[in-house]
Each structure stands twice: as C-alpha cells, then as structure tokens.
Coordinates of C-alpha atoms in Angstrom, one line a residue:
Chain A
M244 CA -0.1 -1.6 -18.6
Q245 CA -1.3 -2.6 -15.3
L246 CA 0.7 -4.2 -13.1
Y247 CA 0.0 -6.3 -10.1
L248 CA 2.3 -4.8 -6.9
P249 CA 3.2 -8.0 -5.2
I250 CA 3.2 -6.6 -1.5
A251 CA 0.7 -3.4 -2.0
E252 CA -1.8 -6.2 -3.2
V253 CA -3.1 -3.9 -5.7
S254 CA -2.9 -3.4 -9.1
V255 CA -1.7 0.0 -10.7
N256 CA -1.2 1.4 -14.0
M257 CA 3.4 0.8 -14.8
F258 CA 3.3 4.1 -16.9
L259 CA 1.7 5.9 -14.3
L260 CA 4.1 4.9 -11.3
L261 CA 6.9 5.7 -13.8
G262 CA 5.1 8.9 -14.6
L263 CA 5.0 10.0 -11.0
G264 CA 8.5 9.0 -10.0
G265 CA 9.7 10.7 -12.8
G266 CA 7.6 14.3 -12.1
V267 CA 8.9 14.3 -8.8
G268 CA 12.3 13.8 -10.0
V269 CA 12.3 16.6 -11.8
L270 CA 11.3 18.4 -9.4
S271 CA 14.2 17.5 -7.2
G272 CA 16.5 18.0 -9.8
L273 CA 14.8 21.5 -10.7
F274 CA 15.4 22.6 -6.6
G275 CA 17.7 20.2 -5.4
V276 CA 15.1 18.5 -2.3
G277 CA 14.8 14.5 -2.2
G278 CA 11.0 14.6 -3.2
G279 CA 9.6 12.0 -0.8
F280 CA 7.5 14.5 1.2
L281 CA 5.8 15.3 -2.3
L282 CA 5.9 11.1 -3.7
T283 CA 4.6 9.5 -0.6
P284 CA 1.0 11.6 -0.5
L285 CA 1.0 11.3 -4.4
L286 CA 1.5 6.8 -4.0
I287 CA -0.8 7.3 -1.1
F288 CA -3.6 9.1 -3.1
I289 CA -3.3 6.9 -6.2
G290 CA -4.3 3.8 -3.9
I291 CA -1.1 2.4 -2.3
P292 CA -1.7 1.2 1.1
P293 CA -0.1 4.5 3.4
A294 CA 2.4 1.6 5.0
V295 CA 3.1 0.1 2.2
A296 CA 3.7 4.0 0.3
V297 CA 6.0 5.3 3.3
A298 CA 8.4 2.0 3.5
T299 CA 8.8 1.8 0.1
Q300 CA 10.3 5.4 -0.1
A301 CA 13.2 3.8 1.9
P302 CA 15.3 1.6 -0.9
Q303 CA 13.7 4.4 -3.4
I304 CA 15.3 7.8 -1.3
A305 CA 19.0 5.2 -1.0
G306 CA 19.0 4.6 -4.4
L307 CA 18.7 8.7 -5.6
S308 CA 21.1 9.7 -2.9
L309 CA 24.0 7.2 -3.6
S310 CA 23.4 9.0 -7.4
G311 CA 24.0 12.6 -5.8
T312 CA 26.3 11.5 -3.4
L313 CA 28.5 10.0 -5.9
A314 CA 29.0 13.4 -7.6
H315 CA 29.2 15.3 -4.4
L316 CA 32.3 12.5 -3.5
R317 CA 34.1 13.5 -6.8
R318 CA 34.0 17.2 -5.6
R319 CA 34.9 16.9 -2.4
T320 CA 32.2 18.8 -0.9
V321 CA 31.2 15.5 2.1
D322 CA 31.9 16.2 5.2
L323 CA 32.5 12.3 6.0
R324 CA 32.7 12.6 9.9
M325 CA 30.1 15.1 10.3
G326 CA 28.4 12.4 8.3
T327 CA 29.0 10.2 9.8
V328 CA 27.9 11.5 13.5
L329 CA 24.3 12.6 11.1
L330 CA 24.1 9.2 10.1
S331 CA 25.0 7.0 13.8
G332 CA 21.9 9.5 15.4
G333 CA 19.9 8.7 12.3
L334 CA 19.8 4.8 12.6
V335 CA 19.1 5.1 16.6
G336 CA 16.2 7.8 15.1
S337 CA 15.2 5.4 12.6
A338 CA 14.8 2.2 14.8
T339 CA 13.0 4.5 17.2
G340 CA 10.4 5.5 14.0
V341 CA 9.9 2.0 13.1
W342 CA 9.2 0.7 16.3
V343 CA 6.7 3.7 16.7
F344 CA 5.5 2.4 13.3
R345 CA 4.4 -1.2 13.9
L346 CA 3.2 -0.2 17.2
L347 CA 0.8 2.2 15.7
T348 CA 0.4 -0.7 12.8
E349 CA -1.4 -2.5 15.1
L350 CA -3.5 -0.1 17.0
G351 CA -4.9 1.2 13.0
Q352 CA -3.5 4.2 13.7
V353 CA -0.5 4.3 11.2
D354 CA -2.8 6.4 8.5
L355 CA -3.6 9.1 11.5
L356 CA -0.1 9.2 12.2
V357 CA 1.3 9.6 8.3
S358 CA -0.9 12.1 7.6
L359 CA -0.7 14.2 10.8
A360 CA 3.1 14.0 10.1
Y361 CA 2.6 15.1 6.5
V362 CA 0.2 18.4 7.1
I363 CA 2.3 19.6 9.9
F364 CA 5.6 19.6 8.4
L365 CA 4.5 20.0 4.3
G366 CA 2.7 22.9 6.3
V367 CA 5.5 24.1 7.8
V368 CA 8.3 23.8 5.0
G369 CA 5.6 24.9 2.5
G370 CA 5.0 28.2 4.6
L371 CA 8.4 28.9 5.0
M372 CA 9.8 28.1 1.4
F373 CA 6.7 30.6 0.2
W374 CA 8.1 33.1 2.7
E375 CA 11.2 32.9 1.8
S376 CA 11.0 32.8 -2.1
V377 CA 8.5 35.7 -2.1
G378 CA 10.9 37.5 -0.1
A379 CA 13.4 36.7 -2.8
L380 CA 11.5 38.1 -5.2
R381 CA 10.9 41.2 -3.7
R382 CA 14.4 41.3 -3.4
S383 CA 15.7 40.6 -6.4
K384 CA 12.9 43.4 -8.0
G385 CA 14.2 46.0 -5.2
G386 CA 18.1 45.3 -5.9
T387 CA 19.4 45.4 -2.7
V388 CA 20.8 42.6 -1.0
V389 CA 20.7 42.1 3.0
V390 CA 23.3 39.4 3.7
K391 CA 22.5 38.2 7.4
P392 CA 26.2 38.0 9.1
R393 CA 26.1 34.5 10.2
K394 CA 26.9 33.5 14.1
R395 CA 29.8 31.5 14.8
H396 CA 28.8 30.9 18.0
G397 CA 26.0 29.8 19.8
W398 CA 24.9 28.1 22.1
V399 CA 25.9 25.0 20.3
H400 CA 29.6 25.4 21.1
G401 CA 29.3 25.1 24.9
L402 CA 28.3 21.9 24.8
P403 CA 30.4 18.9 25.9
L404 CA 32.0 16.0 23.6
K405 CA 33.7 18.4 21.4
M406 CA 34.8 16.6 17.7
R407 CA 37.3 18.4 14.8
F408 CA 35.4 18.8 11.7
R409 CA 38.3 19.3 8.9
A410 CA 35.3 19.9 5.7
S411 CA 33.6 22.4 7.7
H412 CA 36.1 23.9 9.6
L413 CA 34.6 23.6 13.2
Y414 CA 35.2 22.5 16.3
I415 CA 31.8 21.9 18.0
S416 CA 30.1 19.2 20.2
A417 CA 29.0 15.8 18.9
I418 CA 25.7 15.6 20.8
P419 CA 23.5 18.8 18.2
P420 CA 24.9 16.9 15.1
F421 CA 23.8 13.4 16.9
V422 CA 20.1 14.9 17.6
I423 CA 19.5 16.2 14.6
G424 CA 20.4 12.8 13.0
L425 CA 18.1 11.5 15.7
L426 CA 15.1 13.5 15.1
V427 CA 16.0 13.0 10.6
G428 CA 16.0 9.7 11.4
V429 CA 12.6 9.2 13.2
L430 CA 11.1 11.3 10.3
S431 CA 12.6 9.4 7.8
A432 CA 10.8 6.0 9.3
I433 CA 7.5 7.5 9.5
M434 CA 6.8 10.1 6.6
G435 CA 9.1 7.9 4.2
V436 CA 11.0 10.7 3.7
G437 CA 15.1 11.4 3.5
G438 CA 14.7 14.5 5.5
G439 CA 17.2 16.9 3.4
F440 CA 14.8 19.9 3.7
I441 CA 15.0 20.0 7.4
I442 CA 18.9 18.2 7.6
V443 CA 20.0 21.2 4.8
P444 CA 18.5 24.1 7.3
A445 CA 19.5 22.5 10.4
M446 CA 23.5 22.4 9.6
I447 CA 23.6 25.7 8.0
Y448 CA 22.1 27.5 10.9
I449 CA 22.2 25.3 14.3
L450 CA 25.3 23.6 13.6
G451 CA 27.1 26.5 10.9
M452 CA 28.3 24.8 8.3
P453 CA 29.5 26.0 5.1
T454 CA 27.0 25.7 2.5
A455 CA 29.2 24.7 0.3
V456 CA 29.0 21.0 2.2
V457 CA 25.4 20.8 3.2
I458 CA 24.2 19.2 0.7
G459 CA 26.5 16.2 0.2
T460 CA 26.7 15.5 3.5
S461 CA 23.1 15.8 3.7
L462 CA 22.9 13.0 1.0
F463 CA 25.7 11.0 2.1
Q464 CA 24.3 10.2 5.6
I465 CA 20.3 9.6 4.1
I466 CA 22.0 7.0 2.2
F467 CA 22.7 5.1 5.4
V468 CA 19.3 5.9 7.0
T469 CA 17.2 5.3 4.6
G470 CA 19.0 1.8 3.4
F471 CA 19.0 0.7 7.3
T472 CA 14.9 1.9 7.1
T473 CA 14.8 -0.1 4.6
L474 CA 15.8 -3.8 6.2
L475 CA 14.2 -2.5 9.6
H476 CA 10.4 -1.7 7.3
A477 CA 11.5 -5.2 5.2
T478 CA 11.8 -6.9 8.9
Q479 CA 9.6 -5.4 10.8
T480 CA 6.5 -4.1 9.1
Y481 CA 7.2 -6.6 6.2
S482 CA 5.4 -3.2 3.7
V483 CA 8.5 -2.3 1.5
D484 CA 7.4 -3.6 -2.0
A485 CA 10.8 -4.2 -4.5
V486 CA 8.5 -3.9 -7.6
L487 CA 7.3 -0.8 -6.9
A488 CA 10.7 0.9 -5.6
L489 CA 12.5 -0.1 -8.8
L490 CA 9.8 1.6 -10.7
L491 CA 9.6 4.9 -8.9
L492 CA 13.7 4.7 -8.7
V493 CA 13.4 4.4 -13.0
G494 CA 11.1 7.5 -13.2
G495 CA 13.1 9.3 -10.6
V496 CA 16.9 9.4 -11.7
V497 CA 15.9 10.0 -15.3
G498 CA 13.5 13.2 -14.0
A499 CA 16.4 14.3 -11.8
Q500 CA 18.6 14.5 -14.7
I501 CA 16.3 15.8 -16.7
G502 CA 15.3 18.5 -14.1
A503 CA 18.8 19.5 -13.3
Q504 CA 19.2 20.2 -17.1
I505 CA 16.5 22.4 -16.5
A506 CA 17.8 24.3 -13.6
V507 CA 20.8 25.7 -15.2
K508 CA 18.6 27.3 -18.0
L509 CA 16.2 28.6 -15.4
R510 CA 15.5 31.3 -12.7
A511 CA 13.9 29.1 -10.3
E512 CA 12.9 32.1 -8.2
Q513 CA 9.7 31.9 -9.7
L514 CA 9.6 28.3 -9.6
R515 CA 9.8 27.9 -6.4
I516 CA 7.0 29.8 -5.7
L517 CA 4.8 26.8 -7.5
L518 CA 6.9 24.0 -5.3
A519 CA 5.8 26.0 -2.5
A520 CA 2.5 26.2 -4.0
M521 CA 2.1 22.9 -4.5
V522 CA 3.0 22.0 -1.1
L523 CA 1.0 23.3 1.0
L524 CA -1.5 21.9 -1.6
V525 CA -1.0 18.3 -1.0
C526 CA -0.5 19.6 3.0
A527 CA -4.5 21.1 2.5
K528 CA -5.8 18.0 0.8
L529 CA -4.4 15.9 3.4
G530 CA -6.0 18.2 6.3
Y531 CA -8.9 18.7 4.6
D532 CA -9.2 14.5 4.3
L533 CA -8.4 14.9 8.0
I534 CA -11.5 17.2 9.2
V535 CA -14.1 16.5 6.7
E536 CA -16.2 13.8 7.7
P537 CA -15.5 10.8 5.6
S538 CA -18.2 9.4 3.3
E539 CA -17.0 6.1 4.9
L540 CA -16.8 5.9 8.3
Y541 CA -15.6 2.1 8.6
S542 CA -12.1 0.7 7.2
L543 CA -11.2 -2.5 7.0
G544 CA -8.2 -3.9 8.7
R545 CA -5.3 -6.1 6.6
I546 CA -6.7 -9.6 6.4
A547 CA -4.6 -12.3 8.6
L548 CA -6.0 -15.5 6.3
Chain B
M126 CA -11.3 -34.1 -11.4
R127 CA -12.6 -36.2 -13.5
G128 CA -11.8 -39.0 -11.0
V129 CA -13.9 -36.8 -8.3
L130 CA -17.0 -36.3 -10.3
A131 CA -16.4 -40.3 -11.5
A132 CA -16.4 -41.1 -7.7
L133 CA -18.9 -38.6 -7.6
F134 CA -21.9 -40.7 -9.8
W135 CA -20.8 -43.9 -8.0
L136 CA -21.3 -42.7 -4.7
C137 CA -24.5 -41.2 -6.4
S138 CA -25.4 -45.1 -7.6
L139 CA -25.7 -45.9 -3.7
L140 CA -28.0 -44.0 -2.4
P141 CA -31.8 -44.1 -3.0
V142 CA -32.6 -43.2 -6.3
L143 CA -32.4 -39.2 -6.6
A144 CA -35.1 -37.9 -9.0
E145 CA -32.6 -35.0 -10.4
Q146 CA -28.7 -34.7 -10.3
V147 CA -26.6 -32.0 -11.2
I148 CA -23.3 -32.7 -12.7
A149 CA -21.4 -29.5 -13.7
D150 CA -17.9 -28.3 -14.1
L151 CA -15.5 -24.7 -14.5
N152 CA -13.4 -24.1 -17.1
Q153 CA -10.7 -23.7 -14.9
N154 CA -9.7 -24.5 -11.2
Q155 CA -6.2 -22.4 -11.1
V156 CA -6.2 -19.4 -11.6
A157 CA -2.7 -17.9 -10.9
I158 CA -1.6 -13.9 -9.8
T159 CA 1.2 -13.3 -11.7
A160 CA 2.5 -9.6 -12.8
T161 CA 0.0 -8.9 -15.1
F162 CA -2.7 -10.4 -13.4
D163 CA -6.4 -8.0 -14.3
G164 CA -9.0 -10.3 -12.6
S165 CA -10.0 -13.6 -14.2
E166 CA -13.8 -15.1 -15.4
I167 CA -14.8 -18.2 -14.2
F168 CA -17.2 -20.0 -16.4
V169 CA -20.1 -22.5 -14.3
F170 CA -21.7 -25.0 -16.4
G171 CA -23.5 -28.2 -16.0
A172 CA -26.9 -30.2 -16.7
V173 CA -29.1 -32.2 -14.9
R174 CA -29.4 -35.7 -14.6
R175 CA -33.1 -37.4 -14.7
D176 CA -33.8 -40.9 -13.7
A177 CA -37.7 -40.2 -13.8
P178 CA -40.4 -37.7 -14.8
V179 CA -40.3 -34.8 -13.0
P180 CA -43.6 -35.0 -11.3
A181 CA -46.6 -33.3 -12.5
G182 CA -47.7 -30.1 -10.3
A183 CA -43.8 -29.3 -9.3
G184 CA -42.4 -26.1 -9.3
P185 CA -40.0 -24.9 -11.7
L186 CA -36.5 -26.1 -11.7
Q187 CA -34.1 -23.4 -10.0
V188 CA -30.0 -23.0 -10.1
L189 CA -28.0 -21.7 -7.6
V190 CA -24.4 -21.0 -8.3
S191 CA -21.6 -19.5 -5.3
I192 CA -18.3 -18.8 -5.0
V193 CA -17.3 -18.4 -1.7
G194 CA -12.8 -17.2 -1.0
P195 CA -11.1 -18.0 1.9
E196 CA -12.8 -17.3 4.9
G197 CA -11.1 -16.0 8.2
P198 CA -11.5 -13.1 11.1
I199 CA -10.9 -9.1 10.5
D200 CA -10.6 -5.7 12.2
V201 CA -13.4 -3.0 11.0
R202 CA -12.8 0.0 12.5
R203 CA -15.3 2.7 12.7
K204 CA -14.1 6.5 12.8
E205 CA -15.2 9.4 15.0
Q206 CA -14.7 13.1 15.1
V207 CA -12.0 13.7 18.0
A208 CA -10.4 17.1 18.7
G209 CA -11.6 18.4 15.6
I210 CA -9.7 15.3 13.3
W211 CA -11.5 11.8 12.4
I212 CA -9.6 9.1 13.7
N213 CA -10.4 5.0 14.0
A214 CA -11.7 5.3 17.4
D215 CA -13.7 1.6 17.8
T216 CA -13.0 -1.5 16.4
V217 CA -14.8 -4.8 16.3
E218 CA -13.1 -8.4 14.8
I219 CA -16.1 -9.8 12.9
D220 CA -14.8 -13.7 13.6
S221 CA -15.7 -15.0 10.2
A222 CA -15.8 -13.6 6.6
P223 CA -15.3 -14.8 3.3
Y224 CA -12.6 -12.7 1.6
F225 CA -14.7 -12.9 -2.0
Y226 CA -18.5 -13.9 -2.5
A227 CA -20.3 -14.4 -5.6
M228 CA -24.0 -15.8 -5.6
A229 CA -25.8 -16.0 -9.2
T230 CA -29.1 -17.4 -10.0
T231 CA -31.5 -18.2 -12.4
A232 CA -34.4 -15.9 -10.6
P233 CA -34.6 -13.8 -7.5
L234 CA -33.4 -15.5 -4.0
R235 CA -36.6 -15.8 -2.2
E236 CA -38.3 -18.1 -5.5
V237 CA -35.3 -20.1 -5.4
I238 CA -34.7 -21.3 -2.1
S239 CA -36.6 -21.0 1.8
H240 CA -35.0 -19.4 4.8
T241 CA -34.3 -22.6 6.4
E242 CA -33.0 -24.1 3.5
Q243 CA -30.1 -21.3 3.0
M244 CA -29.5 -21.4 6.7
R245 CA -29.0 -25.3 6.4
Q246 CA -26.7 -25.1 3.3
R247 CA -25.1 -21.7 4.6
I248 CA -25.5 -20.0 1.7
G249 CA -26.0 -16.1 1.8
L250 CA -23.3 -13.7 3.2
E251 CA -26.0 -13.2 6.0
H252 CA -24.5 -16.6 7.2
L253 CA -21.2 -16.7 6.0
V254 CA -20.3 -13.2 7.7
K255 CA -20.2 -14.1 11.4
L256 CA -19.7 -11.7 14.5
I257 CA -19.9 -13.6 17.4
D258 CA -18.7 -12.4 20.7
A259 CA -19.3 -8.2 19.9
P260 CA -17.6 -6.2 22.3
A261 CA -20.0 -5.1 25.3
D262 CA -18.1 -1.6 25.2
V263 CA -18.6 -0.7 22.1
A264 CA -22.2 0.9 20.7
D265 CA -23.7 0.0 17.7
T266 CA -21.9 -3.4 17.4
P267 CA -23.6 -4.8 14.1
A268 CA -23.2 -1.6 12.1
F269 CA -19.4 -2.9 12.0
R270 CA -21.3 -6.5 9.8
E271 CA -23.0 -4.1 8.1
A272 CA -20.3 -2.1 7.0
L273 CA -18.2 -4.5 5.9
M274 CA -20.7 -6.0 3.3
R275 CA -20.9 -2.6 2.5
V276 CA -17.1 -1.9 1.7
R277 CA -16.4 -5.8 0.0
S278 CA -19.5 -5.2 -2.0
R279 CA -18.2 -1.4 -3.3
E280 CA -14.5 -3.2 -4.0
G281 CA -16.1 -5.4 -6.3
L282 CA -15.4 -8.7 -3.7
Y283 CA -19.5 -9.2 -3.0
E284 CA -21.6 -9.4 -5.3
E285 CA -25.0 -10.7 -6.0
L286 CA -26.1 -11.6 -9.9
V287 CA -29.8 -12.5 -9.7
G288 CA -31.0 -13.9 -13.0
A289 CA -27.7 -14.5 -14.1
V290 CA -27.6 -18.5 -14.7
T291 CA -29.0 -19.2 -17.8
L292 CA -31.4 -23.0 -17.8
R293 CA -32.2 -24.4 -20.8
D294 CA -34.7 -26.5 -20.7
E295 CA -34.7 -27.7 -17.0
T296 CA -31.7 -29.8 -18.2
L297 CA -28.3 -27.5 -19.4
F298 CA -26.8 -24.3 -17.3
D299 CA -24.2 -21.8 -17.1
V300 CA -23.0 -18.8 -15.7
S301 CA -20.0 -16.7 -16.1
V302 CA -18.5 -15.2 -13.1
R303 CA -15.8 -12.4 -12.7
L304 CA -13.0 -12.4 -10.1
P305 CA -11.7 -9.2 -9.6
A306 CA -7.4 -8.3 -9.6
N307 CA -7.6 -7.5 -6.6
L308 CA -7.8 -11.5 -5.2
V309 CA -5.7 -13.0 -2.6
E310 CA -4.3 -16.5 -2.9
G311 CA -6.8 -19.3 -1.6
D312 CA -8.9 -22.0 -2.2
Y313 CA -12.3 -20.1 -3.1
R314 CA -15.2 -22.9 -3.5
A315 CA -17.5 -22.7 -6.4
R316 CA -20.8 -24.4 -5.3
V317 CA -23.9 -25.6 -7.5
V318 CA -27.3 -26.2 -6.3
L319 CA -30.4 -27.1 -7.7
T320 CA -34.3 -26.5 -6.1
R321 CA -37.6 -27.0 -7.0
D322 CA -39.8 -25.6 -4.9
L323 CA -37.2 -24.1 -2.8
E324 CA -36.3 -27.4 -1.8
V325 CA -32.9 -28.2 -2.7
V326 CA -32.9 -31.2 -4.5
D327 CA -28.9 -31.6 -5.4
S328 CA -25.5 -29.8 -5.3
V329 CA -21.6 -30.2 -6.0
E330 CA -18.7 -28.4 -5.0
Q331 CA -15.4 -27.7 -6.9
T332 CA -12.2 -26.0 -5.6
I333 CA -10.7 -23.2 -7.0
A334 CA -7.4 -23.1 -6.4
V335 CA -5.9 -19.2 -6.4
R336 CA -2.1 -18.9 -6.0
R337 CA 0.2 -16.2 -6.9
S338 CA 2.7 -17.7 -9.4
G339 CA 6.0 -16.6 -11.2
F340 CA 7.8 -13.8 -10.0
E341 CA 5.3 -12.1 -7.6
D342 CA 5.0 -15.6 -6.2
W343 CA 8.9 -15.5 -5.8
V344 CA 9.2 -11.6 -4.2
Y345 CA 6.1 -12.0 -1.8
T346 CA 7.6 -15.7 -0.7
L347 CA 10.8 -14.1 -0.2
A348 CA 9.6 -11.1 1.6
M349 CA 7.7 -12.6 4.3
D350 CA 9.5 -15.7 5.4
K351 CA 13.4 -14.1 4.0
P352 CA 12.5 -10.0 5.0
L353 CA 16.4 -9.9 6.0
I354 CA 17.5 -11.1 2.5
Y355 CA 14.6 -8.9 0.9
G356 CA 15.3 -6.2 2.7
L357 CA 18.9 -6.4 1.4
L358 CA 18.6 -7.5 -1.8
S359 CA 15.8 -4.9 -2.9
L360 CA 17.8 -2.0 -1.4
A361 CA 20.9 -3.1 -3.2
I362 CA 19.0 -3.0 -6.5
A363 CA 18.1 0.3 -5.7
L364 CA 21.6 1.7 -5.1
F365 CA 22.9 -0.5 -8.1
L366 CA 20.1 1.8 -9.7
G367 CA 21.0 4.9 -8.3
W368 CA 25.3 4.1 -9.3
A369 CA 24.3 3.0 -12.7
A370 CA 22.3 5.8 -13.5
A371 CA 25.4 8.1 -11.7
S372 CA 27.7 6.6 -14.6
V373 CA 25.3 6.7 -17.3
F374 CA 24.7 10.6 -17.3
R375 CA 28.4 11.2 -16.3
Y376 CA 29.2 9.3 -19.8
V377 CA 26.7 11.0 -21.9
R378 CA 27.6 14.4 -20.0
S379 CA 31.2 13.9 -21.6

C-alpha cells in the first residue's frame, strides 16, 4: 500500500517501511546495536531525502531506547549520574550538530556531509567489528582466551572537577564523559544515529566503566539526546516526518524483540562477521557513489513556493 | 464554475462576432493530496461553438491543452570533482519555473502554433522556465536551465503529449492528463487554446486547486506553523510506543 509521507513529500510503500524498520530491529536485538547507522543509509537508498532520513531517526531512536532503558532500570544497570553528565554534553553536541546541519542545508552540502560522515564511521566501525569477530572466531577455535587487564588509572584520572559515580565504582573528572557525550551528540544530529556504537567502547576503554552498566547508561542518555535532537530538527530544519518515524518504530520494536529471542539461541560470533560485512557493504556503496561520476551532474534544490 | 462560464458567454456576446469559440471543462477542479494519494487523472473536454461557417481554404482546426503547476524560483546545483569526490560546486537560481507542466496537442507543435503566437501566449517550457540574471562567475549557465527541464521530465513533472488530444468533426475534443503522485500544493492552470493556420482563434483557462487534505494537511501545517508542538508531539508518541512495546512484550513473556 502506497503511503504519502507528509514531510518527506514522497509516496512510499508502507510495508517496505515496516519491513525495513523490522529488519534493522532484528539486527539491533541480535547484536545490541541501535541500528540507526544502517537505517539512515537504507532510507536514503529508497528515495527519502537525506535531511528527512536523518532528522526522522531521532524520535525513532528515542522510542526504541526508552523501551530498552526500562528493562535496564529494573535490573539497576543504569548509572544515572554518569548518564546525566554524558547527556548534558550530548545536548550541547546535538545543538552544535543541528546548527551545522542547517548551515550546510542552506549551502546545498548537507547530502555530502551525511555521506562523508557515514563513509568514515561505517568504515571504521565495520572494520573494527570485522577485525574483532575474526579474532574472536580464531580464539574460540584455538581454545586459549587472553584477557587483557583493564587499566584503572589513565590520563583520565588526572583531570580536575572530580565526581563520584557510585554505580560505576568510579571517582573521575566530569570532563571526559562530558566531552564524549558532546561528540556523540554532534554525530546523533548529523547522522541520525543514537551513537551507541561509539559511546559504548568509549565508556569501557576511556572511562573504565564496568561492562554491566554500560549499555543501560548509554541507552538512558540516548533517550534525552535524541529527544532534544528531535525538537531541534523539528524547529530548525523542519525535516522530522512523524508518519515515517512511527512506521519505522512499529517495525523496529517488534523486530528488536524477535532479534533478542534469536540471540538467546544462537552463537553470535559468526553472525557478527555478517553484520560487519553488511556495515562495510553499505559503506562501500556510499563511498562508491561519492567517487564515481554521477549519471546526472545536476540536482534541484528544495522548492520554495 | 457555471457562473464563470456564463459570464464568459456574456463577455463574448459583447465582443465583435468571433468565428469560433471554445467551451471547455474539467472532470475536477480540486485535487486532494491525502495519505494514500497516488496521482490523479485530469480529463479536459469541450466543444467548439461556431456562429459562421468555416471560410473556404482555411487550414484544419487544432487544439492545444496545457496544465501549468505553481511557478517559482529554484536552485539548480552542478557537481564537480574535488579531491576525488563529486560535490555540489556551482549553484544557479532559475528565476521562475513551473513545478508541473503538461502540454497536449492534436498535432506536432509546429503544425499547431507559430513561434510568435507561442511567445505571446506564453505557451511551452521555453517561455515558462526563465533564467534572467545568470551569475557571471559560473560557466555555461544555460546548461542549468536545460538540466532543470531534463530532471523534471525524468520525474514525470514535465510532459509533452503530442497528438494526445482527440478532436471529432472539428467540434468535440478531449484529452486525459495524469498528475503524478509527487505533486505539490498550489493552483494549477488548465488552458485550452484553439488554433487555425498557426494563429490562436480562442482560448479559455480554468484553475485546478491542488491541496493537502485531512491528516496530511494537519500534520504538514502543524510541522510548519507550530514546529515545537509538532516536535513534542512526535517525540511523545514515539516514547509512548517505546514504553507500550516494552510493557506488552514483558507481559507476553511472563
């Protein structure tokens, strides 16, 4: 059934959108990643204007993250204090990101910004994931498990403005989490992602947080940052398509539950390679489109009637 | 609409006797863009009223029907290769271009109307897509105008239907023009022109009001006029859905 999206101003098959949301939801449930970094490029591939694809991800991700956070709150695996510091940085970052996004929209370069950001981050994340899963496969075959001891005292511990984070058993400066939150906030606004794939490793390796509270805390702060990003995109770039967001969300929540059920039964290591390969494939497609001479060199701006 | 036609007749009766007059109507004067909008068919039909016999030796009667969507300025961008990647480099603002344009005729355009008449009546894309002040620092600016027409043609927004108008006994005519799904709001002008020997004999114009309607209209208006409320509402619904999903699945599992 064709559905005319009010803000994107294109007519798209409703079941295609539900399916896309669902498919990416399954992946996110399976691997514990948000999936925004796959959904935005896919939406662009099916003809949604890049600005709308990015802005519409924000409410979508906020809804999905709330769903996940509730479960983590019940299990008490959320460091609320750390989350608050991260999200205060995130709000500043999101405002900066939307400002840059709006500026480049006016200059007609926003598509380039989105594509470049994706090529770089998908390349790096996909590459790392691929590397890690190949390593994990090799380890599970060899049978020897090498656990690197985590450094408890790095440069992070020398900074001022120290705060006590009880849930994470940390006494560190508030500056590093604030800066991490800020950077992820910028990415959230210009890429239409939650940023979990960056903030989770950053929390473990830079801040030294215990793994148990990382996912919950990340999801908790994502709700606020993407929520704020929604409001900024709605008022600054007018690109949030509520109908599109709801369809993706319905597909997404169902998919995520299915994915989580499958994850319990399956060994995820081989599948992780598959996910990495998919991320690299999307990255390659976006990169290819930037390098190869397009068949039509001219494009039209947004109409102002 | 009837009133307009009646007024037209009355006006015509005041004028010196015209040999041939066109009377035309559309199957609809309003198009509603709803959530399931998938394009719309506009059926233009009419008749020729003749007070005197056609002079001997006159060429055949021709009919030209055009539908022109809302006109306005638009930016056209050209990509260039910079450091290995293709990015938007030059921008030219086309001063005025219709968003939609369809022209249907009974015969090839050059057999229907002369160049001068075409210019006087502003018929054809070459007179509607206007680039007046081209920036001096951009090379080959006419290419931007060509590109606009090419891109819109490919999107089904610019169309020329040669020979699509059927004319019976030089009296009754009709043509069907399809408005695509990717329409924008605005007033679309439908015009019927009668010609003989490349000269315009008579013409009439009607307006088709294309409007968003129902839910589509409500969402769009809210998003543009009260963006903060729209943003809050979108977010609230998304969060509610997230919460509801979590509760439902927890209930199902337990």
